[in-house]
Amino acid sequence: MAIAYGLAFRRQLRSTPYALMLSGVGLLFVAFFAEALPLKNEIISSLLEGIPKLFSGINISLYFWFLCQGLIVRSLNYSNRKSNPE
C-alpha cells in the first residue's frame, strides 16, 4: 500500500521535505522494536520506547505542517493572481 501511495503521489513527495516523514516512520519502527526487547529495567525500556515515539510524532506532524502550509500558500497565491490580474 505504501508503494502504491508513493507511486501515485511521487511528484508531490519529491517537492516536499519527505525526509521528515521517512525519519518519523523510521523512529516509529525503532520504538516498536524497542518494545519487543525483553528488558528487565522498566526505566530503560520506557525511554527506549517512548523517546522514539515522541520524535516520530513530532517529525510526522512537522511534515504534514510543511506540506499543508505550502499548499495553502500556493492556493492563496493562485487565488490572488486570479482575482487581481496584472
CSV table of C-alpha atoms in Angstrom, one decimal, residues 28-63:
chain,number,residue,atom,x,y,z
A,28,LEU,CA,8.4,4.6,14.9
A,29,PHE,CA,9.8,1.3,13.8
A,30,VAL,CA,12.7,1.7,16.3
A,31,ALA,CA,10.1,2.2,19.0
A,32,PHE,CA,8.2,-0.9,18.0
A,33,PHE,CA,11.4,-2.9,18.0
A,34,ALA,CA,12.4,-1.5,21.4
A,35,GLU,CA,9.1,-2.5,22.8
A,36,ALA,CA,9.7,-6.1,21.7
A,37,LEU,CA,13.0,-6.3,23.5
A,38,PRO,CA,12.9,-8.3,26.8
A,39,LEU,CA,14.4,-5.7,29.1
A,40,LYS,CA,14.1,-6.1,32.8
A,41,ASN,CA,14.7,-2.5,33.7
A,42,GLU,CA,11.4,-0.6,33.2
A,43,ILE,CA,13.0,2.8,33.1
A,44,ILE,CA,15.4,2.0,30.2
A,45,SER,CA,12.7,0.1,28.3
A,46,SER,CA,10.3,3.0,28.7
A,47,LEU,CA,12.9,5.5,27.5
A,48,LEU,CA,13.8,3.3,24.5
A,49,GLU,CA,10.2,3.1,23.6
A,50,GLY,CA,8.9,6.5,24.4
A,51,ILE,CA,11.5,8.8,23.1
A,52,PRO,CA,11.5,7.5,19.5
A,53,LYS,CA,7.7,7.5,19.5
A,54,LEU,CA,7.7,11.2,20.7
A,55,PHE,CA,10.2,12.2,18.0
A,56,SER,CA,8.3,10.2,15.4
A,57,GLY,CA,5.1,12.0,16.2
A,58,ILE,CA,6.9,15.4,16.0
A,59,ASN,CA,8.6,14.6,12.7
A,60,ILE,CA,5.4,13.3,11.0
A,61,SER,CA,3.5,16.4,12.4
A,62,LEU,CA,6.1,18.7,11.0
A,63,TYR,CA,6.0,17.0,7.6
